[in-house]
Structures are given as structure tokens and as C-alpha cells.
Coordinates of C-alpha atoms and ligand atoms in Angstrom, one line a residue:
M1 CA -14.4 33.7 14.1
T2 CA -16.8 35.9 14.3
E3 CA -19.1 33.9 17.0
P4 CA -19.2 35.3 20.2
T5 CA -18.2 32.7 22.7
L6 CA -19.6 32.4 25.9
F7 CA -16.8 34.0 27.3
D8 CA -17.3 37.1 25.0
I9 CA -20.9 37.4 26.5
S10 CA -20.1 36.5 30.0
Q11 CA -21.2 39.3 32.4
P12 CA -20.0 39.2 36.0
G13 CA -23.5 38.3 38.3
K14 CA -25.7 36.4 35.7
R15 CA -26.6 33.3 36.7
C16 CA -29.2 30.6 34.7
T17 CA -30.8 29.1 37.6
R18 CA -30.6 30.3 41.8
M19 CA -30.9 28.0 44.2
P20 CA -32.6 29.5 47.5
A21 CA -30.1 29.9 50.5
A22 CA -29.5 26.3 52.2
D23 CA -31.4 27.1 55.7
V24 CA -29.2 24.8 57.5
P25 CA -25.1 25.2 57.8
A26 CA -23.1 24.2 54.9
P27 CA -19.7 22.5 55.8
A28 CA -16.9 24.0 55.1
L29 CA -15.1 22.5 51.5
V30 CA -12.1 21.9 53.5
D31 CA -14.1 19.8 55.2
V32 CA -15.4 17.8 52.5
V33 CA -12.3 18.2 50.0
P34 CA -8.8 18.1 51.2
A35 CA -7.3 21.0 51.1
E36 CA -4.5 20.2 48.8
H37 CA -6.8 19.6 46.1
L38 CA -8.5 22.6 46.5
R39 CA -8.2 25.5 43.8
A40 CA -6.8 28.6 45.2
E41 CA -9.4 30.9 42.9
P42 CA -12.6 29.9 41.6
P43 CA -12.1 28.9 37.9
A44 CA -13.3 31.6 35.2
L45 CA -16.2 30.6 33.9
P46 CA -18.7 33.1 31.7
E47 CA -21.3 33.9 33.1
V48 CA -24.3 33.9 31.6
T49 CA -28.4 33.6 31.5
E50 CA -30.3 30.2 30.9
P51 CA -31.7 31.9 27.6
E52 CA -28.1 33.2 26.5
I53 CA -26.6 29.6 26.7
A54 CA -29.5 27.5 25.2
R55 CA -29.6 30.0 22.0
H56 CA -25.3 29.6 21.9
Y57 CA -25.8 26.1 21.4
A58 CA -28.8 26.2 19.8
R59 CA -26.8 28.2 17.3
L60 CA -23.9 26.3 16.8
A61 CA -26.2 23.4 16.4
A62 CA -27.8 25.4 13.0
Q63 CA -24.1 25.5 11.9
N64 CA -23.9 21.7 11.8
F65 CA -24.0 20.1 8.6
D66 CA -26.4 16.6 10.0
V67 CA -28.3 13.7 8.7
D68 CA -31.3 14.5 10.6
R69 CA -31.3 17.3 8.2
H70 CA -29.1 16.7 5.2
F71 CA -28.5 13.9 2.9
Y72 CA -25.1 12.9 3.4
P73 CA -23.5 10.3 0.7
L74 CA -20.6 10.4 2.5
G75 CA -19.0 6.8 1.0
S76 CA -17.2 4.5 3.0
C77 CA -18.9 6.1 6.3
T78 CA -22.8 4.7 5.3
M79 CA -24.3 7.6 6.9
K80 CA -27.4 6.4 6.8
Y81 CA -30.9 8.0 9.2
N82 CA -30.5 6.2 12.6
P83 CA -34.5 6.2 13.9
K84 CA -34.9 7.4 16.7
V85 CA -36.7 4.5 18.4
H86 CA -33.3 3.1 19.1
E87 CA -32.0 6.2 21.0
A88 CA -34.8 6.2 23.1
I89 CA -34.3 2.4 23.6
A90 CA -30.5 3.6 24.5
A91 CA -31.5 5.8 27.2
A92 CA -33.9 3.6 28.8
A93 CA -32.5 3.7 32.9
G94 CA -32.5 -0.1 33.0
W95 CA -29.5 0.3 30.2
A96 CA -28.9 3.9 30.7
R97 CA -27.8 4.2 34.0
L98 CA -26.3 0.3 34.7
H99 CA -23.4 0.7 36.4
P100 CA -20.1 -1.6 34.9
A101 CA -19.6 -3.1 38.1
T102 CA -22.7 -4.3 38.7
P103 CA -22.5 -8.4 39.7
A104 CA -23.5 -10.8 37.0
E105 CA -26.2 -11.7 38.9
H106 CA -28.6 -8.8 39.0
V107 CA -27.4 -7.7 35.2
R108 CA -28.4 -10.8 34.1
G109 CA -31.0 -8.9 31.2
A110 CA -27.5 -7.1 29.8
L111 CA -25.8 -10.1 29.8
R112 CA -28.7 -11.9 27.5
L113 CA -28.6 -8.7 25.2
I114 CA -25.1 -8.9 24.9
R115 CA -24.7 -12.7 23.9
D116 CA -27.7 -12.0 21.6
V117 CA -26.2 -9.7 19.7
E118 CA -23.1 -11.5 20.1
G119 CA -25.0 -14.5 18.4
W120 CA -27.2 -12.6 16.0
L121 CA -23.9 -11.3 14.3
A122 CA -22.4 -14.3 14.5
E123 CA -25.1 -15.5 12.3
I124 CA -24.7 -12.6 10.0
L125 CA -21.1 -12.8 9.7
G126 CA -21.5 -16.9 9.3
M127 CA -18.6 -16.7 12.0
A128 CA -18.3 -19.4 15.0
A129 CA -17.9 -16.4 17.8
V130 CA -18.3 -12.7 18.4
S131 CA -17.2 -10.2 20.9
L132 CA -18.5 -6.8 21.3
Q133 CA -15.5 -5.1 23.1
P134 CA -13.3 -3.2 20.6
P135 CA -14.9 0.3 20.6
A136 CA -14.5 0.9 16.8
G137 CA -13.7 -0.2 13.2
A138 CA -10.1 0.9 13.9
A139 CA -9.7 -0.9 17.4
G140 CA -11.5 -4.6 15.4
E141 CA -9.0 -4.8 13.0
F142 CA -6.7 -4.1 15.9
T143 CA -7.6 -6.9 17.7
C144 CA -8.3 -9.5 15.1
L145 CA -4.5 -8.9 14.1
R146 CA -3.3 -9.9 18.2
I147 CA -5.6 -12.6 17.7
F148 CA -3.6 -13.8 14.3
R149 CA -0.6 -13.1 16.1
A150 CA -1.4 -15.0 19.2
W151 CA -2.1 -18.1 16.9
H152 CA 0.8 -17.9 15.1
D153 CA 2.9 -17.4 18.0
A154 CA 0.8 -20.6 20.0
R155 CA 1.7 -22.8 16.5
G156 CA 5.4 -22.3 17.8
D157 CA 5.3 -19.8 14.4
T158 CA 7.3 -16.7 14.8
G159 CA 9.1 -15.3 11.8
R160 CA 6.1 -14.3 10.3
T161 CA 6.1 -10.6 10.3
R162 CA 4.5 -9.0 6.7
V163 CA 0.7 -8.3 6.7
I164 CA -0.9 -8.0 2.9
V165 CA -3.0 -4.8 2.0
P166 CA -4.1 -3.8 -1.3
D167 CA -3.8 -0.2 -2.4
T168 CA -8.0 0.7 -2.0
A169 CA -7.9 -0.1 1.7
H170 CA -9.1 2.2 4.1
G171 CA -5.8 4.2 5.7
T172 CA -6.9 2.1 9.4
N173 CA -6.0 -0.9 7.5
P174 CA -1.9 -0.1 7.5
A175 CA -1.8 1.8 10.8
S176 CA -3.5 -1.4 12.6
V177 CA -0.7 -3.6 11.1
A178 CA 1.9 -1.1 12.4
R179 CA 0.4 -1.1 15.6
C180 CA 0.4 -4.6 16.1
G181 CA 4.7 -3.8 15.4
W182 CA 3.9 -6.4 12.0
T183 CA 5.1 -4.3 8.5
V184 CA 2.7 -4.3 5.4
T185 CA 3.0 -4.8 2.0
V186 CA 0.9 -2.8 -0.1
L187 CA -0.8 -4.8 -3.2
E188 CA -1.4 -3.0 -6.4
S189 CA -5.3 -3.4 -7.5
G190 CA -5.2 -4.9 -11.1
P191 CA -7.3 -3.3 -14.2
D192 CA -10.6 -4.0 -12.9
G193 CA -10.6 -2.8 -9.3
R194 CA -10.2 -6.0 -7.9
V195 CA -7.3 -8.1 -6.3
S196 CA -5.5 -9.9 -8.8
T197 CA -4.4 -13.3 -8.0
G198 CA -1.2 -13.2 -9.9
T199 CA 0.5 -10.0 -8.1
L200 CA -1.3 -11.7 -5.0
A201 CA 1.4 -14.8 -5.6
E202 CA 3.8 -12.9 -6.0
A203 CA 3.3 -11.0 -2.8
L204 CA 3.2 -14.0 -0.6
G205 CA 5.8 -16.1 1.6
D206 CA 6.2 -17.8 4.8
D207 CA 7.2 -14.6 6.2
V208 CA 3.4 -13.6 5.8
A209 CA 1.1 -13.3 8.6
A210 CA -1.7 -12.5 7.2
M211 CA -4.2 -10.2 4.8
M212 CA -6.5 -7.8 4.9
L213 CA -9.4 -7.7 2.3
T214 CA -12.4 -5.3 2.4
N215 CA -15.9 -6.8 0.6
P216 CA -16.9 -5.3 -1.2
N217 CA -13.6 -2.6 -1.0
T218 CA -13.5 1.0 -1.6
L219 CA -14.6 0.9 -5.1
G220 CA -17.8 -0.5 -3.8
L221 CA -16.4 -3.6 -6.0
F222 CA -17.0 -7.2 -4.6
E223 CA -13.9 -9.1 -4.8
T224 CA -15.0 -12.3 -7.3
N225 CA -11.7 -14.4 -6.4
V226 CA -12.0 -14.1 -2.7
L227 CA -12.4 -18.1 -2.5
E228 CA -9.4 -18.3 -4.5
I229 CA -7.5 -15.4 -2.8
A230 CA -8.3 -17.2 1.0
A231 CA -7.3 -20.4 -0.5
M232 CA -3.6 -18.7 -1.6
V233 CA -3.0 -17.0 1.7
H234 CA -4.0 -19.9 3.9
D235 CA -1.9 -22.3 1.6
A236 CA 0.9 -20.1 2.4
G237 CA -0.1 -20.5 6.2
A238 CA -1.5 -17.1 6.9
L239 CA -4.8 -16.1 7.7
M240 CA -7.2 -13.9 6.1
Y241 CA -9.4 -11.1 8.0
C242 CA -12.1 -9.1 6.4
D243 CA -12.6 -4.9 6.9
G244 CA -16.6 -5.5 7.8
A245 CA -16.9 -1.7 8.0
N246 CA -19.2 -2.0 4.4
L247 CA -21.4 -4.6 6.0
N248 CA -24.0 -2.4 4.5
A249 CA -23.6 -4.0 1.0
L250 CA -23.4 -8.2 2.4
L251 CA -26.5 -8.6 5.4
G252 CA -28.8 -11.5 4.7
R253 CA -26.9 -11.6 0.8
A254 CA -23.2 -13.0 2.0
R255 CA -21.4 -13.8 4.8
P256 CA -17.7 -13.3 4.9
G257 CA -17.3 -16.7 6.6
D258 CA -18.6 -18.1 3.8
M259 CA -16.1 -16.4 1.7
G260 CA -13.0 -17.9 3.6
F261 CA -12.3 -15.2 6.3
D262 CA -10.8 -16.4 9.7
A263 CA -11.4 -13.2 11.3
V264 CA -13.9 -9.8 10.4
Q265 CA -15.1 -6.9 12.5
V266 CA -18.2 -5.1 12.0
N267 CA -18.7 -1.5 12.6
L268 CA -22.1 -0.9 14.4
H269 CA -22.0 3.1 14.2
K270 CA -21.9 2.3 10.1
T271 CA -24.8 -0.6 9.8
F272 CA -26.3 -1.1 13.0
A273 CA -28.5 2.2 14.4
T274 CA -25.3 4.3 16.3
P275 CA -25.5 7.8 15.0
H276 CA -21.8 8.6 14.4
G277 CA -19.2 11.5 12.8
G278 CA -19.5 13.4 15.7
G279 CA -16.6 11.6 17.8
G280 CA -19.4 10.1 20.0
P281 CA -18.7 6.1 20.8
G282 CA -19.1 3.2 18.5
A283 CA -18.4 -0.3 18.4
G284 CA -16.2 -2.4 16.3
P285 CA -17.3 -6.0 16.9
V286 CA -15.4 -8.7 16.2
G287 CA -16.4 -12.1 14.8
V288 CA -13.7 -15.0 14.2
T289 CA -13.3 -18.9 13.5
A290 CA -14.1 -21.9 15.9
A291 CA -10.0 -22.4 15.8
L292 CA -9.9 -18.7 16.8
E293 CA -12.3 -18.8 19.1
P294 CA -10.5 -19.2 22.7
F295 CA -7.8 -15.9 21.7
L296 CA -11.0 -13.6 21.6
P297 CA -10.6 -10.4 24.4
I298 CA -11.6 -11.1 27.8
P299 CA -14.5 -10.9 29.7
R300 CA -16.9 -13.4 27.2
V301 CA -20.4 -13.7 28.6
V302 CA -21.1 -17.9 29.7
E303 CA -23.5 -19.8 30.7
R304 CA -22.8 -21.3 34.1
D305 CA -25.1 -23.0 36.3
G306 CA -27.9 -22.7 34.1
A307 CA -27.9 -18.9 34.4
L308 CA -25.1 -15.7 32.3
A309 CA -22.4 -15.3 33.8
W310 CA -18.7 -13.1 33.3
D311 CA -15.7 -15.2 32.1
H312 CA -12.2 -14.2 32.9
D313 CA -10.5 -17.2 32.6
R314 CA -9.1 -18.1 29.3
P315 CA -5.5 -17.9 29.4
A316 CA -5.1 -17.9 25.7
S317 CA -7.4 -14.2 25.7
I318 CA -5.3 -11.7 24.6
G319 CA -6.2 -9.6 26.8
K320 CA -8.3 -6.5 27.0
V321 CA -8.9 -4.3 24.0
Q322 CA -10.7 -1.4 26.3
A323 CA -12.3 -1.4 29.6
W324 CA -15.6 -3.5 31.0
F325 CA -17.5 -4.8 28.6
G326 CA -17.3 -2.5 25.2
N327 CA -19.5 0.3 24.5
F328 CA -22.6 -1.5 25.8
L329 CA -25.0 1.5 24.7
V330 CA -23.7 1.1 21.7
A331 CA -25.0 -2.8 21.3
V332 CA -28.5 -1.8 22.8
R333 CA -29.4 0.1 20.1
A334 CA -27.8 -2.4 17.5
W335 CA -30.4 -5.2 19.8
A336 CA -32.9 -3.3 19.1
Y337 CA -32.4 -2.4 15.3
I338 CA -31.6 -5.7 14.5
R339 CA -35.6 -6.8 16.2
A340 CA -37.1 -4.4 15.3
N341 CA -35.4 -5.3 11.4
G342 CA -35.5 -8.7 11.4
A343 CA -33.8 -11.3 9.1
D344 CA -36.0 -9.8 6.1
G345 CA -35.6 -6.5 7.4
L346 CA -32.2 -6.7 7.3
R347 CA -31.3 -8.6 3.5
R348 CA -33.6 -5.4 2.3
V349 CA -31.9 -2.7 4.0
T350 CA -28.6 -4.2 2.1
E351 CA -31.0 -4.8 -1.6
D352 CA -32.1 -1.1 -0.6
A353 CA -28.7 0.7 -0.2
V354 CA -27.1 -1.5 -3.5
L355 CA -29.9 -0.6 -5.4
A356 CA -30.0 3.5 -4.0
A357 CA -26.1 3.0 -5.1
N358 CA -26.7 1.4 -8.4
Y359 CA -29.7 4.2 -9.2
V360 CA -27.1 7.0 -8.9
R361 CA -23.8 5.5 -10.9
A362 CA -26.1 4.8 -13.7
A363 CA -27.7 8.5 -13.6
L364 CA -24.6 9.9 -13.7
E365 CA -21.6 7.8 -15.6
G366 CA -22.6 10.1 -18.5
A367 CA -21.4 13.5 -16.5
F368 CA -18.5 11.7 -14.2
D369 CA -15.8 9.8 -15.3
L370 CA -17.0 6.1 -14.2
P371 CA -12.9 4.4 -13.2
Y372 CA -14.2 1.2 -12.7
D373 CA -16.9 0.0 -15.4
G374 CA -20.1 -2.4 -14.5
A375 CA -22.7 -3.1 -11.8
C376 CA -21.6 -1.4 -7.6
M377 CA -21.9 -2.8 -4.6
H378 CA -23.8 -0.1 -1.3
E379 CA -21.2 2.8 -2.9
C380 CA -19.7 3.9 -6.0
V381 CA -16.7 5.7 -6.7
L382 CA -16.9 8.1 -9.7
S383 CA -14.0 10.5 -11.1
A384 CA -13.5 14.6 -11.6
K385 CA -10.7 13.9 -13.9
T386 CA -12.3 15.1 -17.3
P387 CA -13.7 18.4 -15.4
T388 CA -10.4 18.7 -13.7
Q389 CA -8.2 18.7 -17.0
E390 CA -10.4 20.4 -19.4
T391 CA -11.7 23.4 -16.6
G392 CA -9.4 22.9 -13.8
V393 CA -12.9 21.9 -11.9
R394 CA -11.8 19.7 -8.8
A395 CA -13.7 17.0 -7.2
A396 CA -13.0 19.3 -4.0
E397 CA -14.9 21.9 -5.9
I398 CA -18.1 20.0 -6.6
A399 CA -17.9 19.1 -2.8
K400 CA -17.6 22.6 -2.0
A401 CA -20.4 23.5 -4.8
L402 CA -22.9 20.6 -3.1
L403 CA -22.9 22.0 0.5
D404 CA -24.6 25.1 -1.5
H405 CA -27.8 22.8 -2.0
D406 CA -28.1 21.5 1.5
I407 CA -26.0 18.3 0.4
H408 CA -22.8 16.6 2.5
P409 CA -20.0 16.1 -0.2
P410 CA -18.9 12.5 -1.2
T411 CA -15.5 11.3 0.3
M412 CA -13.3 12.9 -1.7
Y413 CA -9.4 11.6 -2.9
F414 CA -10.0 8.5 -1.6
P415 CA -9.6 5.3 -2.5
L416 CA -6.2 6.4 -3.8
I417 CA -6.0 5.4 -7.0
V418 CA -9.1 6.8 -8.2
D419 CA -8.1 10.8 -9.3
E420 CA -10.1 13.5 -8.0
A421 CA -12.2 10.4 -6.7
L422 CA -15.7 11.1 -5.8
M423 CA -16.8 8.3 -3.2
I424 CA -21.2 8.3 -3.2
E425 CA -22.7 6.3 -0.5
P426 CA -26.4 6.9 -1.1
T427 CA -27.4 4.3 2.1
E428 CA -31.3 2.6 2.1
T429 CA -32.9 5.4 4.0
E430 CA -33.4 7.9 1.6
S431 CA -36.0 8.2 -0.4
K432 CA -35.7 8.2 -4.4
R433 CA -37.7 11.8 -4.4
V434 CA -34.0 12.3 -1.9
L435 CA -32.1 10.6 -4.6
D436 CA -33.2 12.2 -7.7
R437 CA -33.0 15.7 -6.3
F438 CA -28.9 14.6 -5.6
I439 CA -28.9 13.7 -9.3
A440 CA -30.1 16.8 -10.4
V441 CA -27.5 18.6 -8.6
M442 CA -24.7 17.0 -9.9
L443 CA -25.6 17.2 -13.5
E444 CA -26.1 21.1 -12.5
I445 CA -22.6 21.2 -11.2
A446 CA -21.3 19.0 -14.3
R447 CA -22.5 21.4 -16.9
A448 CA -21.4 24.4 -14.3
A449 CA -18.2 23.3 -14.1
R450 CA -18.3 23.2 -18.1
E451 CA -19.9 26.3 -18.7
Q452 CA -19.0 28.6 -16.2
P453 CA -16.1 27.3 -14.0
E454 CA -15.5 30.4 -12.4
A455 CA -18.6 30.1 -10.4
L456 CA -17.5 26.6 -8.9
H457 CA -14.4 28.1 -8.0
D458 CA -16.2 30.7 -5.1
A459 CA -18.3 27.6 -4.2
P460 CA -19.7 27.1 -1.0
T461 CA -21.2 30.8 -0.7
R462 CA -24.4 30.3 2.0
T463 CA -22.4 27.6 4.5
P464 CA -21.6 29.8 8.1
V465 CA -17.8 29.2 7.3
R466 CA -16.7 29.4 3.2
R467 CA -13.5 28.1 2.5
V468 CA -11.3 26.8 5.3
D469 CA -7.4 26.3 5.3
E470 CA -7.4 22.9 5.4
V471 CA -3.5 21.9 5.8
T472 CA -3.2 24.2 8.3
A473 CA -6.6 22.8 10.3
A474 CA -4.9 19.3 9.7
R475 CA -1.2 19.9 10.7
Q476 CA -1.9 22.6 13.3
P477 CA -5.0 21.6 14.3
F478 CA -6.8 24.4 16.8
L479 CA -9.6 22.6 19.1
R480 CA -9.6 24.7 22.5
W481 CA -10.3 28.2 23.2
R482 CA -8.0 29.7 25.1
P483 CA -8.4 32.8 26.9
E484 CA -5.9 35.2 25.9
Ligands
PLP501 C1 -15.0 3.7 8.7 C2 -14.4 1.9 7.9 C3 -12.9 2.0 9.0 C4 -12.8 2.4 10.5 O1 -13.9 2.5 11.1 P1 -13.6 3.7 12.9 O2 -14.6 3.0 12.8 O3 -14.0 5.0 12.3 O4 -12.5 3.0 13.3 C5 -11.9 0.5 8.6 N1 -12.5 0.0 7.3 C6 -13.5 1.0 6.2 C7 -13.6 0.6 4.8 C8 -14.2 1.6 7.2 O5 -15.0 2.4 6.0

């Protein structure tokens, strides 16, 4: 890397600010911190001025790709624009400075907010009860499976060890199954990109604990047989879990609870206003049916003697899945987002997200391959199979070419059942002008792939870093700068 680090520009004695000398005697450090915890020498921190440090980080930030400056149609990730007002509300000292150990009687407003968000999500999902505790979508999956396991165990039904997961599922689904100590039975999708009930019947058995289904699935297609699928799974004594990361396609229009699901997780950081992608905190609340409610993580917010309080005394609970009550400030953003939109606004979010995806699909299906015909939900999956076969231009090269147009690439090579997949999720927050520009750029890239494929092999040419060695980066990640 050619970028200088702060250590490279460090010079002894440089400081950002200089405090006036104290006019009272300072205690010796050893009187404050026990000697065995003191380091022998001061740490080798870089010494720089304030403008140097400000410019260093501003320059790094400007090299990044972010949703505030760029269209970001990364499928399945719902990279919508997050209104800044929700950040301001979450940053208010009354929320941001709360200590989680504060006794309930001093933070009833926070308990009320948790209960409001739980109640609204329960209504949106069609579920009896919700817990905000899991800190991410994958953690929500794991929590639901643990709840399923506790339910089976409580009935003395301990021989169930298999979980059925369609081949279009997000990779976190099989990972959650493994974490739960169960094994995965992969279900091959039917020719229409959906679960086929015939294949499901063959996979079911009295050792099946659950089925995990994403609806709409990661091809952006609604599982139209979901009621029949749920009935089959229930008849086999198993439970139905909904991967609800794609809730942007359902708000106010359809509810997992009405589709026969017993539990669902929601990604607040995708649909409900928390920025994500940089590894920051998210939240994966789970909603369950009344029969599963006793197993939800503790503590729960309950009403006791006319006031809200924490309830830790729930013997059937699976326990805790995250410190304290989960990532509370993510719930604050969701509270603000739900209030700002209202029921009509949330329905509009979904209608506009689905409209945008279909607008893009209809405009591009002539220039790329469309592996599964028909309308999509909140995202569309195209394939670059034809350009790959004809001129060797792969999905990855199309993605790199988009970077030169200041557009973030779609999700690539996922779902795994589509060759050269390009999974595009435009979201509801983009204007028609932005979508039209994206379509024009994609059509131009499709033409270049036919007429001058060499040009695409060099892309990107305008980014701070061009092609990186992705295999080495994934296998031997180099995440930390170390002094020589
Ligand atoms: C994002 C996503 C997940 C995982 O959510 P995380 O918050 O990243 O753990 C699971 N399933 C689907 C379909 C997703 O899109």
C-alpha cells in the first residue's frame, strides 16, 4: 500500500492539543494504578498535529464506498439510505448515555421503547411475541433454532436432529444449524426457483426438527406454496422458521405469522434504519408464536404493579443470547423509523422497493439472462452467463466496471444455484433518475462486454485500489498494521 500511515508521518513532540500545566500536584501513577499493571515504557503511539490526523481520516473515508454518496444495490443486504434524523434521535443523551445496569424504575422510558418496538414488530410479523435481544440476523436464526430445540426437548421429543434448508438459503442458515448441534439437509430448488413440495416430502421424516425458509427467497421470488409447505412440515412434527432478512419485501402486505411460520428473525439494520456494512452493531429481533413465547431469551419487559419492569424469572427461557438487552440504540432507530413512517408509510416502503426491483428487472432482462421468469419481489437476480460464454466477461468483471461509474456492485455469485449471478436490490430510497442511470450504465457495460471485452478485463481503473487478491484476502486476512 502506498498510503502513508499515521506512524509514517509521526514526528517526536508533535501534539494535537497542549493542555496547560496543572497547578496542583498530580498523584504519581503508581498511587492510582497498581505497579504490576503499569507498562514499563509508554506505548509507541504516533505523534501528529490535529490537521494531520483530521486529513488522514478524511482521506481514508473519501476512498470508501458508502450509501450516502453512491447507489448501492447489493442484493439481500438492503443498503437503503438511512435518514439522518434517526441517527440524531439515537444520539440523544437520554438514550445514548443510559447505563444498562440502571434500575428499571429510573429508565421506564427505555423499557417503554423496547416494549413499543416489540409490539409493533409483532404486529408487522403476525407473531405473538418478540424479543429484541439477538444482535444480528445470524444471531436471530440461532436464537430461533435454540427455541425450537427447547420446545422439542420440553415435549420429550429428543430424536430430532435434522434441519431442512433450501439450496438458495443465505450461508448463515446452515451455519446456525451447525451451531445448534444439528445437521443440515439441503433441499434442491424446483425449476421455478422455489421449493418443490415433492422434493420436500422426500426430505421430511420423524428426525426433522425444523425447516428454514426465506420468503421471498434469495432469488427475490415469493414462495407461493408456503402454506402447503408449512402444513407438511407441521404434519411431520417439525417447526417452521422464516429467515426474515428480506422483510423489506413484506411490510404491511404479508406477514410470516399468516404463512404458517412458528418463528422469524428481522434484521433491523437492513429494513429499519440502522446503517450497516461496516461491521457496526445491528439487531436481529425474533418473533414467535404463543406456544414458543415461554422460551424467549431473558429478561423480558413486563408490566408489574402498573409499571414496566424486567422479568428474569422465566424457567423455560433459553437464557441470554447477548449482553443485557441487546443493542438498544438500534431499537431506538427502529422506533423512530416506525413512528416516522406509520403503517401507511411502511407499506409504501415495500411497494416502492418491489416496484424499483421490477423496474430494473424489466429494463435489463433483454441484455442479461433472467434465470427465472416472471415478476420479482424486492430484488432481482440476473445472470451474466451469455457474456461469459461468448466473450469471457464474467459477473465479477461487470461488477468491477460498475465501480468506475461510482455504483456499488450487486451481490455476485449468490444464490449459488445461478451461474454468474448478479443479485440487484435497488431499495425504495432511490429515485427514478438514479435507477435510470444504473440501467443505462448496465446496458453500456453489456454492450462493451460484446464489443470490447478487453476493456472490461482492466476494470476498475478509477478506484483508489484496483484489483485485489480476493483469495489471499479471504484466506489470510491482514487486518492489523504492525510496526516492523
Ligand atoms: C443478511 C442476511 C442474513 C444474516 O444477517 P446478519 O445480520 O448479517 O447476520 C441472513 N439471511 C439473509 C437472507 C440475509 O440477507
